[in-house]
Amino acid sequence: MLMPLSAPPPASPVSLPDDGMPLTGGPALFDVPAARRHVVPTARGPVLLRPVTPLDTHAVDRFVRGLSPTSRFRRFHSAVHRLTDRQLAGVVDVDHRGRETLLTVAGSGAAARVVGMGQYLVQSHPADSVDLAVVVDDDWQRLGLGRLLLEATVDAARESGFRTATAYVQAENRAMLTLLRGTRLPMARSNEGAIVEVLIDLTRIGTAAG
């Protein structure tokens, strides 16, 4: 488990202003599905793929701040430098069903750091659909982590009983669009101006190719 080093304790959800995003709290935060943990080889050495816990708060904050401005903009669709306390709590405060965050962690002990993150979040309408997003540290791109995180996040959403997953990708983000096409997941695309909406049919995974 990646432990925060010389970091303040995670922000308490009850101390954060309510922006309409419900937080989980309680034991579910640490009820991590063991099947979602894998050690994966890469050209730069093995990485650990695993679900997030609140102990990762500082590491996730450092990961987001370490992304290039372009990578942050493509992931968050705005020119953010770092996440607010509330946004950060939403990343690490997950029940591993309606909301999940998967991390890829390189190194171990004091040298361990987050190098990739995949997320899904259940939509209010319809309730059987989720939004998903993936981002990889700039120095760790083009090593297969994007595909690993995308497929693992999609699998986690499917295992949790959701029927569809939607990725909102900027039209100029050719790398992400190419990644989505390369997975051969069953999907449909539509353009909304500068945003490409990619709808993945989770019910057809394993029975049809995209």
PDB file of C-alpha atoms in Angstrom:
ATOM      1  CA  MET A   1       0.000   0.000   0.000  1.00  0.00           C
ATOM      2  CA  LEU A   2       1.328   3.417  -0.902  1.00  0.00           C
ATOM      3  CA  MET A   3       1.688   5.451   2.287  1.00  0.00           C
ATOM      4  CA  PRO A   4       1.857   9.256   2.395  1.00  0.00           C
ATOM      5  CA  LEU A   5       5.260  10.538   3.435  1.00  0.00           C
ATOM      6  CA  SER A   6       5.518  13.648   5.604  1.00  0.00           C
ATOM      7  CA  ALA A   7       2.022  14.577   4.490  1.00  0.00           C
ATOM      8  CA  PRO A   8      -0.936  16.116   6.278  1.00  0.00           C
ATOM      9  CA  PRO A   9      -3.790  13.711   7.039  1.00  0.00           C
ATOM     10  CA  PRO A  10      -6.446  13.278   4.345  1.00  0.00           C
ATOM     11  CA  ALA A  11      -9.107  15.947   4.286  1.00  0.00           C
ATOM     12  CA  SER A  12     -12.149  14.850   6.242  1.00  0.00           C
ATOM     13  CA  PRO A  13     -15.243  14.633   4.019  1.00  0.00           C
ATOM     14  CA  VAL A  14     -17.389  16.207   6.730  1.00  0.00           C
ATOM     15  CA  SER A  15     -15.171  19.318   6.720  1.00  0.00           C
ATOM     16  CA  LEU A  16     -15.620  19.929   3.005  1.00  0.00           C
ATOM     17  CA  PRO A  17     -18.398  22.019   1.445  1.00  0.00           C
ATOM     18  CA  ASP A  18     -21.149  20.032  -0.229  1.00  0.00           C
ATOM     19  CA  ASP A  19     -20.954  20.379  -4.001  1.00  0.00           C
ATOM     20  CA  GLY A  20     -23.611  17.757  -4.687  1.00  0.00           C
ATOM     21  CA  MET A  21     -21.182  14.830  -4.912  1.00  0.00           C
ATOM     22  CA  PRO A  22     -21.981  12.355  -2.122  1.00  0.00           C
ATOM     23  CA  LEU A  23     -19.003  10.918  -0.274  1.00  0.00           C
ATOM     24  CA  THR A  24     -18.836   7.388   1.064  1.00  0.00           C
ATOM     25  CA  GLY A  25     -17.150   7.434   4.456  1.00  0.00           C
ATOM     26  CA  GLY A  26     -16.955   4.452   6.780  1.00  0.00           C
ATOM     27  CA  PRO A  27     -15.460   0.985   6.352  1.00  0.00           C
ATOM     28  CA  ALA A  28     -16.322   0.757   2.627  1.00  0.00           C
ATOM     29  CA  LEU A  29     -13.352   3.040   1.918  1.00  0.00           C
ATOM     30  CA  PHE A  30     -10.967   0.222   2.857  1.00  0.00           C
ATOM     31  CA  ASP A  31     -13.058  -2.684   1.529  1.00  0.00           C
ATOM     32  CA  VAL A  32     -10.776  -3.019  -1.488  1.00  0.00           C
ATOM     33  CA  PRO A  33     -11.615  -5.790  -4.001  1.00  0.00           C
ATOM     34  CA  ALA A  34      -8.586  -8.106  -4.044  1.00  0.00           C
ATOM     35  CA  ALA A  35      -9.293  -9.134  -7.648  1.00  0.00           C
ATOM     36  CA  ARG A  36      -8.500  -5.582  -8.778  1.00  0.00           C
ATOM     37  CA  ARG A  37      -4.874  -5.801  -7.586  1.00  0.00           C
ATOM     38  CA  HIS A  38      -2.270  -6.890 -10.131  1.00  0.00           C
ATOM     39  CA  VAL A  39       1.467  -6.497 -10.644  1.00  0.00           C
ATOM     40  CA  VAL A  40       2.071  -5.629 -14.294  1.00  0.00           C
ATOM     41  CA  PRO A  41       5.443  -5.583 -16.118  1.00  0.00           C
ATOM     42  CA  THR A  42       6.415  -2.534 -18.181  1.00  0.00           C
ATOM     43  CA  ALA A  43       9.545  -1.449 -20.049  1.00  0.00           C
ATOM     44  CA  ARG A  44      10.418   0.663 -16.989  1.00  0.00           C
ATOM     45  CA  GLY A  45       9.840  -2.094 -14.463  1.00  0.00           C
ATOM     46  CA  PRO A  46       6.801  -3.555 -12.708  1.00  0.00           C
ATOM     47  CA  VAL A  47       3.899  -1.417 -11.553  1.00  0.00           C
ATOM     48  CA  LEU A  48       1.145  -2.286  -9.110  1.00  0.00           C
ATOM     49  CA  LEU A  49      -2.426  -1.774 -10.303  1.00  0.00           C
ATOM     50  CA  ARG A  50      -4.796  -1.430  -7.348  1.00  0.00           C
ATOM     51  CA  PRO A  51      -7.831   0.447  -6.019  1.00  0.00           C
ATOM     52  CA  VAL A  52      -7.301   3.684  -4.132  1.00  0.00           C
ATOM     53  CA  THR A  53      -7.752   4.172  -0.375  1.00  0.00           C
ATOM     54  CA  PRO A  54      -7.804   7.414   1.677  1.00  0.00           C
ATOM     55  CA  LEU A  55      -4.151   6.764   2.579  1.00  0.00           C
ATOM     56  CA  ASP A  56      -3.334   7.737  -1.013  1.00  0.00           C
ATOM     57  CA  THR A  57      -4.611  11.310  -0.652  1.00  0.00           C
ATOM     58  CA  HIS A  58      -1.195  12.975  -0.631  1.00  0.00           C
ATOM     59  CA  ALA A  59       0.184  10.702  -3.374  1.00  0.00           C
ATOM     60  CA  VAL A  60      -2.767  11.423  -5.683  1.00  0.00           C
ATOM     61  CA  ASP A  61      -2.414  15.157  -5.059  1.00  0.00           C
ATOM     62  CA  ARG A  62       1.290  14.964  -5.930  1.00  0.00           C
ATOM     63  CA  PHE A  63       0.492  12.920  -9.063  1.00  0.00           C
ATOM     64  CA  VAL A  64      -2.014  15.468 -10.380  1.00  0.00           C
ATOM     65  CA  ARG A  65       0.286  18.413  -9.653  1.00  0.00           C
ATOM     66  CA  GLY A  66       3.110  16.595 -11.462  1.00  0.00           C
ATOM     67  CA  LEU A  67       1.172  16.214 -14.713  1.00  0.00           C
ATOM     68  CA  SER A  68       1.966  18.560 -17.580  1.00  0.00           C
ATOM     69  CA  PRO A  69      -0.570  21.368 -18.177  1.00  0.00           C
ATOM     70  CA  THR A  70      -1.690  19.568 -21.346  1.00  0.00           C
ATOM     71  CA  SER A  71      -2.299  16.263 -19.544  1.00  0.00           C
ATOM     72  CA  ARG A  72      -4.211  17.987 -16.734  1.00  0.00           C
ATOM     73  CA  PHE A  73      -6.345  19.904 -19.222  1.00  0.00           C
ATOM     74  CA  ARG A  74      -7.153  16.768 -21.201  1.00  0.00           C
ATOM     75  CA  ARG A  75      -8.143  14.896 -18.050  1.00  0.00           C
ATOM     76  CA  PHE A  76     -10.073  17.600 -16.178  1.00  0.00           C
ATOM     77  CA  HIS A  77     -11.212  19.728 -19.165  1.00  0.00           C
ATOM     78  CA  SER A  78     -10.015  22.885 -17.443  1.00  0.00           C
ATOM     79  CA  ALA A  79      -6.709  24.610 -16.713  1.00  0.00           C
ATOM     80  CA  VAL A  80      -6.324  23.316 -13.148  1.00  0.00           C
ATOM     81  CA  HIS A  81      -2.978  23.120 -11.364  1.00  0.00           C
ATOM     82  CA  ARG A  82      -4.204  20.939  -8.523  1.00  0.00           C
ATOM     83  CA  LEU A  83      -7.445  19.499  -7.193  1.00  0.00           C
ATOM     84  CA  THR A  84      -9.408  21.233  -4.464  1.00  0.00           C
ATOM     85  CA  ASP A  85      -9.755  19.403  -1.158  1.00  0.00           C
ATOM     86  CA  ARG A  86     -13.292  18.457  -2.127  1.00  0.00           C
ATOM     87  CA  GLN A  87     -12.240  17.131  -5.534  1.00  0.00           C
ATOM     88  CA  LEU A  88      -9.374  15.207  -3.965  1.00  0.00           C
ATOM     89  CA  ALA A  89     -11.718  13.674  -1.401  1.00  0.00           C
ATOM     90  CA  GLY A  90     -13.961  12.578  -4.266  1.00  0.00           C
ATOM     91  CA  VAL A  91     -11.033  10.710  -5.847  1.00  0.00           C
ATOM     92  CA  VAL A  92     -10.012   8.753  -2.735  1.00  0.00           C
ATOM     93  CA  ASP A  93     -13.421   8.504  -1.009  1.00  0.00           C
ATOM     94  CA  VAL A  94     -14.897   5.644  -3.045  1.00  0.00           C
ATOM     95  CA  ASP A  95     -17.086   2.656  -2.255  1.00  0.00           C
ATOM     96  CA  HIS A  96     -15.508   0.577  -5.055  1.00  0.00           C
ATOM     97  CA  ARG A  97     -18.900   0.104  -6.674  1.00  0.00           C
ATOM     98  CA  GLY A  98     -20.743   3.322  -7.515  1.00  0.00           C
ATOM     99  CA  ARG A  99     -17.403   5.103  -7.665  1.00  0.00           C
ATOM    100  CA  GLU A 100     -13.964   3.600  -8.202  1.00  0.00           C
ATOM    101  CA  THR A 101     -10.431   4.926  -8.617  1.00  0.00           C
ATOM    102  CA  LEU A 102      -7.668   2.601  -9.793  1.00  0.00           C
ATOM    103  CA  LEU A 103      -4.013   3.565  -9.460  1.00  0.00           C
ATOM    104  CA  THR A 104      -0.822   2.330 -11.061  1.00  0.00           C
ATOM    105  CA  VAL A 105       2.027   2.635  -8.572  1.00  0.00           C
ATOM    106  CA  ALA A 106       5.710   2.426  -9.512  1.00  0.00           C
ATOM    107  CA  GLY A 107       8.456   1.653  -7.034  1.00  0.00           C
ATOM    108  CA  SER A 108       8.093   0.597  -3.427  1.00  0.00           C
ATOM    109  CA  GLY A 109       8.568   1.967   0.040  1.00  0.00           C
ATOM    110  CA  ALA A 110       9.715   5.583   0.152  1.00  0.00           C
ATOM    111  CA  ALA A 111      10.244   5.565  -3.631  1.00  0.00           C
ATOM    112  CA  ALA A 112       6.672   4.504  -4.455  1.00  0.00           C
ATOM    113  CA  ARG A 113       4.634   6.981  -6.487  1.00  0.00           C
ATOM    114  CA  VAL A 114       1.414   7.083  -8.479  1.00  0.00           C
ATOM    115  CA  VAL A 115       2.041   7.086 -12.239  1.00  0.00           C
ATOM    116  CA  GLY A 116      -1.485   6.555 -13.563  1.00  0.00           C
ATOM    117  CA  MET A 117      -5.128   6.813 -12.550  1.00  0.00           C
ATOM    118  CA  GLY A 118      -8.392   5.444 -13.921  1.00  0.00           C
ATOM    119  CA  GLN A 119     -11.806   6.401 -12.547  1.00  0.00           C
ATOM    120  CA  TYR A 120     -15.471   5.739 -13.000  1.00  0.00           C
ATOM    121  CA  LEU A 121     -18.374   7.545 -11.368  1.00  0.00           C
ATOM    122  CA  VAL A 122     -22.003   6.469 -11.500  1.00  0.00           C
ATOM    123  CA  GLN A 123     -24.378   8.849 -13.249  1.00  0.00           C
ATOM    124  CA  SER A 124     -27.664   9.907 -11.670  1.00  0.00           C
ATOM    125  CA  HIS A 125     -29.587   9.267 -14.884  1.00  0.00           C
ATOM    126  CA  PRO A 126     -29.516   6.540 -15.976  1.00  0.00           C
ATOM    127  CA  ALA A 127     -28.435   4.804 -12.796  1.00  0.00           C
ATOM    128  CA  ASP A 128     -26.876   1.890 -14.698  1.00  0.00           C
ATOM    129  CA  SER A 129     -24.333   4.089 -16.492  1.00  0.00           C
ATOM    130  CA  VAL A 130     -20.972   5.521 -15.444  1.00  0.00           C
ATOM    131  CA  ASP A 131     -18.587   8.184 -16.683  1.00  0.00           C
ATOM    132  CA  LEU A 132     -14.958   7.112 -16.903  1.00  0.00           C
ATOM    133  CA  ALA A 133     -11.579   8.763 -17.407  1.00  0.00           C
ATOM    134  CA  VAL A 134      -7.913   7.765 -17.504  1.00  0.00           C
ATOM    135  CA  VAL A 135      -4.706   9.776 -17.124  1.00  0.00           C
ATOM    136  CA  VAL A 136      -1.044   8.702 -17.090  1.00  0.00           C
ATOM    137  CA  ASP A 137       2.060  10.536 -15.863  1.00  0.00           C
ATOM    138  CA  ASP A 138       3.798  12.158 -18.841  1.00  0.00           C
ATOM    139  CA  ASP A 139       7.034  10.242 -18.228  1.00  0.00           C
ATOM    140  CA  TRP A 140       5.123   6.943 -18.187  1.00  0.00           C
ATOM    141  CA  GLN A 141       3.075   7.393 -21.346  1.00  0.00           C
ATOM    142  CA  ARG A 142       3.408   5.064 -24.371  1.00  0.00           C
ATOM    143  CA  LEU A 143       4.226   2.115 -22.108  1.00  0.00           C
ATOM    144  CA  GLY A 144       0.783   0.515 -22.139  1.00  0.00           C
ATOM    145  CA  LEU A 145      -0.460   1.992 -18.860  1.00  0.00           C
ATOM    146  CA  GLY A 146      -3.283   3.902 -20.539  1.00  0.00           C
ATOM    147  CA  ARG A 147      -4.704   0.743 -22.051  1.00  0.00           C
ATOM    148  CA  LEU A 148      -4.171  -1.172 -18.809  1.00  0.00           C
ATOM    149  CA  LEU A 149      -6.047   1.443 -16.786  1.00  0.00           C
ATOM    150  CA  LEU A 150      -8.814   1.830 -19.353  1.00  0.00           C
ATOM    151  CA  GLU A 151      -9.515  -1.890 -19.572  1.00  0.00           C
ATOM    152  CA  ALA A 152      -9.248  -2.374 -15.793  1.00  0.00           C
ATOM    153  CA  THR A 153     -11.631   0.533 -15.142  1.00  0.00           C
ATOM    154  CA  VAL A 154     -14.106  -0.775 -17.721  1.00  0.00           C
ATOM    155  CA  ASP A 155     -13.903  -4.273 -16.204  1.00  0.00           C
ATOM    156  CA  ALA A 156     -14.483  -2.896 -12.704  1.00  0.00           C
ATOM    157  CA  ALA A 157     -17.587  -1.016 -13.868  1.00  0.00           C
ATOM    158  CA  ARG A 158     -18.921  -4.106 -15.635  1.00  0.00           C
ATOM    159  CA  GLU A 159     -18.270  -6.296 -12.582  1.00  0.00           C
ATOM    160  CA  SER A 160     -20.194  -3.774 -10.476  1.00  0.00           C
ATOM    161  CA  GLY A 161     -23.272  -4.307 -12.656  1.00  0.00           C
ATOM    162  CA  PHE A 162     -23.244  -1.209 -14.867  1.00  0.00           C
ATOM    163  CA  ARG A 163     -24.437  -1.478 -18.453  1.00  0.00           C
ATOM    164  CA  THR A 164     -22.713   1.444 -20.170  1.00  0.00           C
ATOM    165  CA  ALA A 165     -19.681   3.674 -19.618  1.00  0.00           C
ATOM    166  CA  THR A 166     -19.056   7.039 -21.254  1.00  0.00           C
ATOM    167  CA  ALA A 167     -15.711   8.731 -21.875  1.00  0.00           C
ATOM    168  CA  TYR A 168     -15.682  12.436 -22.791  1.00  0.00           C
ATOM    169  CA  VAL A 169     -12.552  13.103 -24.850  1.00  0.00           C
ATOM    170  CA  GLN A 170     -11.345  16.362 -26.349  1.00  0.00           C
ATOM    171  CA  ALA A 171     -11.357  16.076 -30.139  1.00  0.00           C
ATOM    172  CA  GLU A 172      -7.684  17.104 -30.327  1.00  0.00           C
ATOM    173  CA  ASN A 173      -6.667  14.322 -27.919  1.00  0.00           C
ATOM    174  CA  ARG A 174      -5.699  11.907 -30.681  1.00  0.00           C
ATOM    175  CA  ALA A 175      -3.759   9.639 -28.337  1.00  0.00           C
ATOM    176  CA  MET A 176      -6.824   8.874 -26.197  1.00  0.00           C
ATOM    177  CA  LEU A 177      -9.089   8.408 -29.207  1.00  0.00           C
ATOM    178  CA  THR A 178      -6.549   6.037 -30.752  1.00  0.00           C
ATOM    179  CA  LEU A 179      -6.305   4.158 -27.459  1.00  0.00           C
ATOM    180  CA  LEU A 180     -10.079   3.717 -27.300  1.00  0.00           C
ATOM    181  CA  ARG A 181     -10.219   2.442 -30.879  1.00  0.00           C
ATOM    182  CA  GLY A 182      -7.337   0.055 -30.239  1.00  0.00           C
ATOM    183  CA  THR A 183      -9.089  -1.726 -27.375  1.00  0.00           C
ATOM    184  CA  ARG A 184     -11.829  -3.003 -29.717  1.00  0.00           C
ATOM    185  CA  LEU A 185     -14.402  -2.517 -26.982  1.00  0.00           C
ATOM    186  CA  PRO A 186     -18.013  -2.360 -28.232  1.00  0.00           C
ATOM    187  CA  MET A 187     -18.563   1.380 -28.512  1.00  0.00           C
ATOM    188  CA  ALA A 188     -20.297   4.204 -30.355  1.00  0.00           C
ATOM    189  CA  ARG A 189     -18.955   7.734 -30.906  1.00  0.00           C
ATOM    190  CA  SER A 190     -20.654  11.092 -31.261  1.00  0.00           C
ATOM    191  CA  ASN A 191     -19.171  14.582 -31.546  1.00  0.00           C
ATOM    192  CA  GLU A 192     -20.364  17.496 -29.439  1.00  0.00           C
ATOM    193  CA  GLY A 193     -18.251  20.352 -30.762  1.00  0.00           C
ATOM    194  CA  ALA A 194     -14.779  20.062 -29.276  1.00  0.00           C
ATOM    195  CA  ILE A 195     -15.750  16.971 -27.257  1.00  0.00           C
ATOM    196  CA  VAL A 196     -16.066  13.407 -28.534  1.00  0.00           C
ATOM    197  CA  GLU A 197     -18.488  11.289 -26.503  1.00  0.00           C
ATOM    198  CA  VAL A 198     -17.550   7.608 -26.530  1.00  0.00           C
ATOM    199  CA  LEU A 199     -20.236   5.239 -25.223  1.00  0.00           C
ATOM    200  CA  ILE A 200     -19.010   1.749 -24.286  1.00  0.00           C
ATOM    201  CA  ASP A 201     -21.591  -1.047 -24.106  1.00  0.00           C
ATOM    202  CA  LEU A 202     -20.498  -3.058 -21.072  1.00  0.00           C
ATOM    203  CA  THR A 203     -23.135  -5.740 -21.704  1.00  0.00           C
ATOM    204  CA  ARG A 204     -21.447  -6.760 -24.969  1.00  0.00           C
ATOM    205  CA  ILE A 205     -17.903  -7.129 -23.688  1.00  0.00           C
ATOM    206  CA  GLY A 206     -16.725 -10.628 -24.496  1.00  0.00           C
ATOM    207  CA  THR A 207     -19.492 -11.192 -27.048  1.00  0.00           C
ATOM    208  CA  ALA A 208     -18.724  -8.555 -29.697  1.00  0.00           C
ATOM    209  CA  ALA A 209     -15.809  -6.454 -30.899  1.00  0.00           C
ATOM    210  CA  GLY A 210     -15.976  -2.700 -31.471  1.00  0.00           C
TER     211      GLY A 210
END
